[in-house]
Short mmCIF file of C-alpha atoms in Angstrom, two decimals:
data_model
loop_
_atom_site.label_atom_id
_atom_site.label_comp_id
_atom_site.label_asym_id
_atom_site.label_seq_id
_atom_site.Cartn_x
_atom_site.Cartn_y
_atom_site.Cartn_z
CA UNK M 5 165.77 83.24 59.72
CA UNK M 6 168.47 83.06 57.08
CA UNK M 7 171.25 85.48 58.04
CA UNK M 8 171.95 86.14 54.37
CA UNK M 9 168.39 87.37 53.74
CA UNK M 10 168.46 91.11 53.01
CA UNK M 11 164.67 91.49 52.98
CA UNK M 12 163.50 94.27 55.32
CA UNK M 13 161.89 92.89 58.49
CA UNK M 14 159.85 94.81 61.06
CA UNK M 15 161.79 95.29 64.29
CA UNK M 16 165.08 94.30 62.68
CA UNK M 17 168.12 96.16 61.39
CA UNK M 18 169.99 94.97 58.34
CA UNK M 19 171.90 95.81 55.15
CA UNK M 20 168.78 97.39 53.61
CA UNK M 21 169.41 100.39 55.88
CA UNK M 22 172.08 103.01 55.25
CA UNK M 23 174.66 103.10 58.01
CA UNK M 24 174.32 99.37 58.71
CA UNK M 25 177.45 97.28 57.95
CA UNK M 26 176.56 95.59 54.68
CA UNK M 27 178.53 92.37 55.32
CA UNK M 28 176.95 91.78 58.74
CA UNK M 29 173.80 89.66 59.11
CA UNK M 30 170.48 91.30 60.06
CA UNK M 31 169.70 91.44 63.75
CA UNK M 32 166.86 92.42 66.10
CA UNK M 33 167.10 95.95 67.42
CA UNK M 34 167.59 94.62 70.96
CA UNK M 35 170.76 92.76 69.90
CA UNK M 36 172.70 95.76 68.62
CA UNK M 37 174.76 96.26 71.79
CA UNK M 38 175.85 92.61 71.79
CA UNK M 39 177.73 93.01 68.51
CA UNK M 40 180.48 95.05 70.16
CA UNK M 41 180.65 97.58 67.34
CA UNK M 42 182.46 100.89 67.58
CA UNK M 43 181.97 103.84 65.26
CA UNK M 44 184.80 102.86 62.86
CA UNK M 45 183.08 99.48 62.32
CA UNK M 46 180.07 101.13 60.69
CA UNK M 47 179.89 102.63 57.18
CA UNK M 48 179.33 106.31 56.52
CA UNK M 49 177.26 108.35 56.31
CA UNK M 50 176.06 107.29 59.73
CA UNK M 51 173.64 109.04 62.10
CA UNK M 52 174.66 108.76 65.75
CA UNK M 53 172.99 109.70 69.03
CA UNK M 54 175.25 110.18 72.03
CA UNK M 55 173.77 108.34 75.01
CA UNK M 56 175.14 110.58 77.74
CA UNK M 57 173.79 113.78 76.17
CA UNK M 58 170.46 112.13 75.35
CA UNK M 59 169.99 110.91 78.92
CA UNK M 60 170.98 114.30 80.28
CA UNK M 61 168.57 116.21 78.02
CA UNK M 62 165.55 114.06 78.84
CA UNK M 63 166.16 114.34 82.59
CA UNK M 64 167.03 118.06 82.46
CA UNK M 65 163.92 119.05 80.53
CA UNK M 66 161.63 116.98 82.71
CA UNK M 67 163.12 118.65 85.78
CA UNK M 68 162.70 122.07 84.15
CA UNK M 69 158.99 121.43 83.57
CA UNK M 70 158.49 120.20 87.13
CA UNK M 71 160.26 123.20 88.63
CA UNK M 72 158.14 125.61 86.57
CA UNK M 73 154.81 124.02 87.43
CA UNK M 74 153.96 122.75 83.95
CA UNK M 75 153.63 119.36 82.29
CA UNK M 76 155.81 118.24 79.41
CA UNK M 77 154.05 117.03 76.25
CA UNK M 78 157.02 116.63 73.87
CA UNK M 79 156.32 117.05 70.18
CA UNK M 80 156.73 113.62 68.63
CA UNK M 81 157.25 114.92 65.10
CA UNK M 82 160.82 115.82 66.04
CA UNK M 83 162.02 112.22 66.16
CA UNK M 84 159.07 109.91 65.39
CA UNK M 85 161.06 107.33 67.32
CA UNK M 86 159.14 104.84 69.49
CA UNK M 87 162.25 104.20 71.59
CA UNK M 88 162.65 107.92 72.35
CA UNK M 89 158.91 108.28 72.99
CA UNK M 90 159.20 105.55 75.61
CA UNK M 91 162.20 107.22 77.24
CA UNK M 92 160.38 110.55 77.45
CA UNK M 93 157.26 108.97 78.92
CA UNK M 94 159.25 106.88 81.41
CA UNK M 95 161.02 110.05 82.54
CA UNK M 96 157.67 111.59 83.47
CA UNK M 97 156.26 113.30 80.38
CA UNK M 98 152.50 113.94 80.71
CA UNK M 99 151.96 112.67 77.18
CA UNK M 100 153.04 113.40 73.63
CA UNK M 101 152.17 115.96 70.95
CA UNK M 102 151.66 115.17 67.28
CA UNK M 103 150.91 116.98 64.04
CA UNK M 104 148.31 114.56 62.65
CA UNK M 105 146.32 111.41 63.37
CA UNK M 106 148.85 109.14 61.65
CA UNK M 107 151.56 110.28 64.05
CA UNK M 108 149.15 109.87 66.94
CA UNK M 109 148.59 106.23 65.99
CA UNK M 110 152.33 105.53 66.18
CA UNK M 111 152.67 107.37 69.48
CA UNK M 112 149.85 105.38 71.07
CA UNK M 113 151.50 102.17 69.92
CA UNK M 114 154.63 103.33 71.76
CA UNK M 115 152.70 103.70 75.00
CA UNK M 116 151.29 107.23 75.16
CA UNK M 117 148.08 107.55 77.20
CA UNK M 118 147.58 111.29 76.69
CA UNK M 119 148.12 113.31 73.53
CA UNK M 120 147.67 116.61 71.76
CA UNK M 121 147.32 117.05 68.03
CA UNK M 122 148.73 120.56 67.75
CA UNK M 123 147.12 121.11 64.39
CA UNK M 124 143.74 121.41 62.71
CA UNK M 125 141.80 118.24 61.92
CA UNK M 126 139.30 118.67 59.09
CA UNK M 127 138.60 115.48 57.09
CA UNK M 128 136.07 112.72 57.66
CA UNK M 129 138.78 110.06 57.41
CA UNK M 130 140.85 111.76 60.14
CA UNK M 131 137.83 112.03 62.40
CA UNK M 132 136.89 108.39 61.83
CA UNK M 133 140.44 107.24 62.57
CA UNK M 134 140.61 109.43 65.68
CA UNK M 135 137.40 107.93 67.02
CA UNK M 136 138.62 104.42 66.28
CA UNK M 137 141.85 105.09 68.17
CA UNK M 138 139.88 106.47 71.09
CA UNK M 139 137.76 103.32 71.23
CA UNK M 140 140.78 101.07 70.92
CA UNK M 141 142.75 102.85 73.66
CA UNK M 142 140.49 102.96 76.69
CA UNK M 143 141.05 105.98 78.91
CA UNK M 144 142.91 107.94 76.24
CA UNK M 145 142.95 111.69 76.87
CA UNK M 146 143.42 113.75 73.72
CA UNK M 147 142.53 117.02 72.05
CA UNK M 148 143.23 118.74 68.74
CA UNK M 149 143.27 122.38 67.61
CA UNK M 150 140.44 124.39 66.05
CA UNK M 151 140.68 127.91 64.65
CA UNK M 152 137.62 128.66 62.46
CA UNK M 153 133.87 128.30 62.25
CA UNK M 154 134.39 126.65 58.87
CA UNK M 155 136.37 123.87 60.58
CA UNK M 156 133.65 123.43 63.20
CA UNK M 157 131.01 123.19 60.48
CA UNK M 158 133.02 120.56 58.58
CA UNK M 159 133.46 118.44 61.68
CA UNK M 160 129.74 118.67 62.49
CA UNK M 161 128.91 117.50 58.97
CA UNK M 162 131.39 114.62 59.15
CA UNK M 163 130.01 113.62 62.54
CA UNK M 164 126.49 113.42 61.15
CA UNK M 165 127.64 111.47 58.08
CA UNK M 166 129.52 109.02 60.29
CA UNK M 167 126.39 108.55 62.38
CA UNK M 168 128.29 108.90 65.62
CA UNK M 169 126.50 108.70 68.95
CA UNK M 170 129.31 108.91 71.49
CA UNK M 171 131.23 111.34 73.66
CA UNK M 172 132.37 114.53 71.97
CA UNK M 173 136.04 115.05 71.12
CA UNK M 174 138.02 117.62 73.09
CA UNK M 175 139.57 120.58 71.27
CA UNK M 176 141.71 123.62 72.05
CA UNK M 177 141.00 126.96 70.41
CA UNK M 178 144.28 127.95 68.78
CA UNK M 179 145.41 131.56 68.84
CA UNK M 180 147.93 132.46 66.15
CA UNK M 181 149.84 135.14 64.34
CA UNK M 182 152.07 133.81 61.57
CA UNK M 183 150.80 130.24 61.11
CA UNK M 184 147.42 128.65 61.88
CA UNK M 185 145.34 130.11 64.69
CA UNK M 186 142.66 132.76 65.26
CA UNK M 187 144.11 136.23 64.85
CA UNK M 188 141.67 138.31 66.94
CA UNK M 189 140.00 138.01 70.33
CA UNK M 190 136.34 138.23 69.32
CA UNK M 191 136.46 135.43 66.70
CA UNK M 192 138.33 133.24 69.22
CA UNK M 193 135.69 133.86 71.86
CA UNK M 194 132.96 133.18 69.27
CA UNK M 195 134.54 129.77 68.61
CA UNK M 196 134.62 128.99 72.33
CA UNK M 197 130.93 129.90 72.56
CA UNK M 198 130.07 127.79 69.51
CA UNK M 199 131.77 124.76 71.05
CA UNK M 200 129.39 124.89 74.01
CA UNK M 201 126.64 123.40 71.85
CA UNK M 202 128.66 121.68 69.13
CA UNK M 203 127.46 118.11 68.40
CA UNK M 204 130.95 116.62 68.00
CA UNK M 205 133.44 118.85 69.79
CA UNK M 206 133.95 120.03 73.35
CA UNK M 207 136.09 122.95 74.48
CA UNK M 208 139.00 121.80 76.63
CA UNK M 209 141.32 124.79 76.49
CA UNK M 210 143.52 127.12 74.46
CA UNK M 211 146.70 126.56 72.47
CA UNK M 212 149.26 128.77 70.78
CA UNK M 213 152.64 128.63 69.05
CA UNK M 214 155.16 131.41 69.54
CA UNK M 215 158.19 129.79 67.94
CA UNK M 216 158.19 131.56 64.57
CA UNK M 217 158.26 134.94 66.32
CA UNK M 218 161.17 134.24 68.67
CA UNK M 219 164.33 136.16 67.75
CA UNK M 220 166.81 134.79 70.28
CA UNK M 221 167.22 138.27 71.74
CA UNK M 222 165.91 138.66 75.29
CA UNK M 223 164.38 142.15 75.11
CA UNK M 224 162.03 141.56 72.15
CA UNK M 225 161.34 137.97 73.19
CA UNK M 226 160.30 138.99 76.71
CA UNK M 227 158.07 141.70 75.25
CA UNK M 228 156.58 139.17 72.83
CA UNK M 229 155.66 136.74 75.60
CA UNK M 230 154.14 139.56 77.64
CA UNK M 231 151.89 140.27 74.65
CA UNK M 232 150.99 136.60 74.39
CA UNK M 233 150.20 136.43 78.10
CA UNK M 234 147.87 139.43 77.86
CA UNK M 235 146.12 138.00 74.81
CA UNK M 236 145.70 134.58 76.39
CA UNK M 237 144.50 135.97 79.70
CA UNK M 238 141.81 138.00 77.94
CA UNK M 239 140.39 134.85 76.34
CA UNK M 240 140.80 132.70 79.44
CA UNK M 241 138.97 135.26 81.57
CA UNK M 242 136.08 135.34 79.08
CA UNK M 243 135.87 131.53 78.99
CA UNK M 244 135.71 131.43 82.78
CA UNK M 245 133.25 134.32 83.10
CA UNK M 246 130.85 132.80 80.60
CA UNK M 247 131.24 129.25 81.93
CA UNK M 248 132.20 127.85 78.54
CA UNK M 249 134.04 124.83 79.95
CA UNK M 250 131.95 121.82 80.90
CA UNK M 251 132.28 120.84 84.54
CA UNK M 252 133.94 117.55 83.58
CA UNK M 253 136.34 119.27 81.15
CA UNK M 254 138.43 120.88 83.85
CA UNK M 255 141.13 121.84 84.54
CA UNK M 256 141.55 123.90 81.41
CA UNK M 257 144.41 122.82 79.16
CA UNK M 258 146.72 125.66 78.08
CA UNK M 259 149.44 124.63 75.64
CA UNK M 260 152.33 126.51 74.08
CA UNK M 261 155.52 125.31 72.84
CA UNK M 262 158.41 125.32 70.46
CA UNK M 263 161.93 124.87 71.65
CA UNK M 264 163.27 128.38 71.16
CA UNK M 265 162.19 130.14 74.37
CA UNK M 266 160.60 127.61 76.68
CA UNK M 267 161.90 129.50 79.72
CA UNK M 268 159.59 132.37 78.77
CA UNK M 269 156.70 130.15 77.71
CA UNK M 270 156.52 128.05 80.89
CA UNK M 271 155.51 130.95 83.20
CA UNK M 272 152.69 131.82 80.79
CA UNK M 273 151.36 128.25 80.99
CA UNK M 274 151.59 127.79 84.76
CA UNK M 275 148.38 128.64 86.57
CA UNK M 276 147.64 126.51 89.60
CA UNK M 277 144.98 123.84 89.96
CA UNK M 278 142.54 125.51 87.55
CA UNK M 279 144.94 125.20 84.64
CA UNK M 280 147.03 122.37 83.18
CA UNK M 281 150.00 123.91 81.39
CA UNK M 282 151.31 121.72 78.58
CA UNK M 283 154.73 122.59 77.15
CA UNK M 284 155.19 121.11 73.68
CA UNK M 285 158.97 121.42 73.26
CA UNK M 286 160.35 118.69 71.01
CA UNK M 287 163.89 119.46 69.84
CA UNK M 288 165.29 119.38 73.36
CA UNK M 289 165.62 115.59 73.27
CA UNK M 290 168.72 115.74 71.05
CA UNK M 291 169.09 119.52 70.84
CA UNK M 292 171.41 120.69 68.02
CA UNK M 293 174.74 122.30 67.25
CA UNK M 294 173.67 125.69 65.86
CA UNK M 295 170.03 126.77 65.42
CA UNK M 296 168.61 125.85 68.82
CA UNK M 297 172.07 126.03 70.30
CA UNK M 298 171.99 129.81 69.77
CA UNK M 299 168.56 130.09 71.39
CA UNK M 300 169.76 127.98 74.32
CA UNK M 301 172.68 130.33 74.94
CA UNK M 302 170.21 133.19 75.33
CA UNK M 303 167.98 131.13 77.62
CA UNK M 304 170.97 130.13 79.74
CA UNK M 305 171.85 133.80 80.15
CA UNK M 306 168.30 134.58 81.28
CA UNK M 307 168.19 131.61 83.65
CA UNK M 308 171.68 132.26 85.02
CA UNK M 309 172.84 128.76 84.15
CA UNK M 310 176.43 128.28 85.36
CA UNK M 311 178.94 127.08 82.80
CA UNK M 312 179.74 124.13 85.05
CA UNK M 313 176.12 122.94 84.96
CA UNK M 314 175.08 122.70 81.31
CA UNK M 315 171.45 122.78 80.30
CA UNK M 316 170.81 121.02 76.99
CA UNK M 317 173.61 119.21 75.14
CA UNK M 318 173.88 118.39 71.43
CA UNK M 319 173.39 114.64 71.09
CA UNK M 320 172.97 114.14 67.34
CA UNK M 321 175.84 113.71 64.85
CA UNK M 322 176.23 112.46 61.28
CA UNK M 323 179.59 110.82 60.61
CA UNK M 324 181.16 111.08 57.16
CA UNK M 325 184.35 110.29 55.26
CA UNK M 326 186.45 112.71 53.25
CA UNK M 327 186.11 111.62 49.63
CA UNK M 328 188.28 114.21 47.93
CA UNK M 329 190.40 117.31 48.53
CA UNK M 330 190.42 118.66 44.97
CA UNK M 331 191.85 122.09 45.80
CA UNK M 332 193.42 123.90 48.76
CA UNK M 333 190.89 124.66 51.46
CA UNK M 334 188.18 122.28 50.19
CA UNK M 335 187.16 118.76 51.16
CA UNK M 336 184.16 116.85 49.83
CA UNK M 337 182.40 114.66 52.41
CA UNK M 338 180.13 111.72 51.62
CA UNK M 339 176.93 113.09 53.21
CA UNK M 340 174.53 115.68 51.90
CA UNK M 341 170.91 116.77 51.77
CA UNK M 342 169.76 113.16 51.86
CA UNK M 343 171.42 112.79 55.27
CA UNK M 344 171.45 116.17 57.05
CA UNK M 345 169.16 119.11 57.70
CA UNK M 346 169.79 122.32 55.78
CA UNK M 347 166.60 124.33 56.39
CA UNK M 348 167.99 126.20 59.44
CA UNK M 349 171.66 126.50 58.55
CA UNK M 350 174.50 124.27 57.40
CA UNK M 351 175.78 121.51 59.69
CA UNK M 352 178.75 122.20 61.94
CA UNK M 353 182.01 120.19 61.90
CA UNK M 354 182.31 118.69 65.40
CA UNK M 355 184.87 115.85 65.35
CA UNK M 356 187.46 114.36 63.03
CA UNK M 357 190.09 111.65 63.08
CA UNK M 358 191.70 108.66 61.43
CA UNK M 359 190.49 105.18 62.38
CA UNK M 360 189.21 105.20 65.93
CA UNK M 361 190.69 108.61 66.77
CA UNK M 362 188.25 111.40 67.67
CA UNK M 363 189.37 114.98 68.28
CA UNK M 364 187.57 118.31 68.08
CA UNK M 365 187.30 119.85 64.64
CA UNK M 366 189.23 123.12 64.24
CA UNK M 367 187.19 126.30 64.67
CA UNK M 368 188.21 127.35 61.17
CA UNK M 369 186.35 124.48 59.48
CA UNK M 370 182.96 125.33 57.98
CA UNK M 371 180.41 123.57 55.83
CA UNK M 372 179.39 125.98 53.08
CA UNK M 373 176.97 123.86 51.08
CA UNK M 374 175.33 120.50 50.51
CA UNK M 375 174.44 118.53 47.39
CA UNK M 376 172.31 115.41 47.52
CA UNK M 377 175.26 113.24 48.61
CA UNK M 378 178.12 115.69 49.26
CA UNK M 379 179.02 118.28 51.87
CA UNK M 380 181.48 121.10 51.07
CA UNK M 381 183.91 121.51 53.96
CA UNK M 382 186.11 124.61 53.66
CA UNK M 383 188.91 126.25 55.65
CA UNK M 384 191.62 128.84 55.18
CA UNK M 385 194.88 126.90 54.54
CA UNK M 386 196.89 129.82 55.93
CA UNK M 387 195.13 129.52 59.29
CA UNK M 388 194.64 125.80 59.90
CA UNK M 389 195.09 122.37 58.36
CA UNK M 390 192.29 120.49 56.72
CA UNK M 391 191.37 116.80 56.84
CA UNK M 392 192.97 114.15 54.66
CA UNK M 393 191.27 111.92 52.13
CA UNK M 394 189.84 108.95 53.99
CA UNK M 395 189.60 110.78 57.30
CA UNK M 396 186.35 110.69 59.23
CA UNK M 397 184.50 113.94 60.00
CA UNK M 398 181.43 114.21 62.23
CA UNK M 399 178.91 116.93 61.42
CA UNK M 400 176.47 118.36 63.94
CA UNK M 401 173.08 119.22 62.42
CA UNK M 402 171.47 122.60 62.80
CA UNK M 403 167.78 121.76 63.51
CA UNK M 404 167.37 118.10 64.47
CA UNK M 405 163.81 117.60 63.15
CA UNK M 406 164.80 117.51 59.49
CA UNK M 407 167.76 115.25 60.14
CA UNK M 408 165.76 112.58 61.98
CA UNK M 409 163.41 112.14 59.04
CA UNK M 410 166.32 111.16 56.79
CA UNK M 411 167.18 108.05 58.83
CA UNK M 412 165.29 104.82 59.53
CA UNK M 413 167.69 103.99 62.36
CA UNK M 414 170.43 105.66 64.38
CA UNK M 415 173.22 104.13 66.42
CA UNK M 416 173.39 105.11 70.10
CA UNK M 417 176.99 105.39 71.31
CA UNK M 418 178.74 105.96 74.61
CA UNK M 419 181.62 108.33 75.27
CA UNK M 420 184.10 105.72 74.03
CA UNK M 421 182.25 105.52 70.69
CA UNK M 422 180.96 102.02 71.41
CA UNK M 423 177.55 101.22 69.97
CA UNK M 424 175.41 100.50 73.03
CA UNK M 425 171.91 100.76 71.59
CA UNK M 426 169.93 101.92 68.57
CA UNK M 427 166.71 103.75 67.81
CA UNK M 428 164.37 103.57 64.86
CA UNK M 429 162.14 106.25 63.30
CA UNK M 430 158.72 105.96 61.68
CA UNK M 431 158.30 108.89 59.33
CA UNK M 432 156.94 106.76 56.50
#
């Protein structure tokens, strides 16, 4: 291929991507490490994943799941990165979780053999695509969520219209409170009963999502999970008593997840040989610098994690340059809402330096706002110095999910800021 060709190519990185050095020729993803780049060689804004923290997080979370008697089914929507999917699966993940059939397709292409769609599937096109994927991937184990008789009726109608004569698709009855999910016990049990004779769907278990209710305060969060456990046990006992699971649909799958209180969720999922507990945590893979960082501090306190043995580490950074210091105590950085998450708090200044220097950002530095392409970095000039024009500043996102979807690729760097690998994402 012509090295001067800037046309996007599948499996390649090149100047069509932000963060890629514009005067360098395109290259296959596998060749990134051979270029010998360091962080200062790449333009900003630039999304970076720190290899050491990434490796630590994947291994730590897999060990956590094993020790608590559950299986890890990481939520793929966090990163939508085939390279990270492969790392999670190679580390021992049971499978992957997705939000829709499109994401499932990409996860299967990355090597997943088991999957959850932790969401409701309702359309004929989704059902047709799901069945096609199941035929194409022999031995695939998968299930999606159901939460209403109306959904069951739609799926039965689609099944008849598609003229399907094949094995039914597994589903989990979803219990919920603030998002999707059945609100009361009796309607949930009625759904489980209806699935016993449904033409297209087969009951495989129960799912729930507690994340929106977690406060990051141990007393209410422990009480919340005790309520969830009681609610789940009531439904599970009824399913067992009435024999609503087919003999070949056992063990029962019980799935909960979110990344805010997995230490409290795991004991609810664990249940011996009669139950397969599937923990859907996703953000752990790169963690973050604020939102989930606060939740992790509370979990570490509950788990008695020693300071010398860290649990999850922030691995994701977005590097910027200082464009302007137009007034005392203010610097404008060249990254904004197009580059960083802002739905769960402003990013946190982590590093700064000139050239190849990298030192910790002062505690008095704070990002107070983002425009499309600018971040507002502020400090009190009477308490600390600020950065200079042209200086590099690394920001740590709060909530990794909505930072990953802003980047088609990310550089993976070692502790000496050498680019040793890269990942891609497939959000669109």
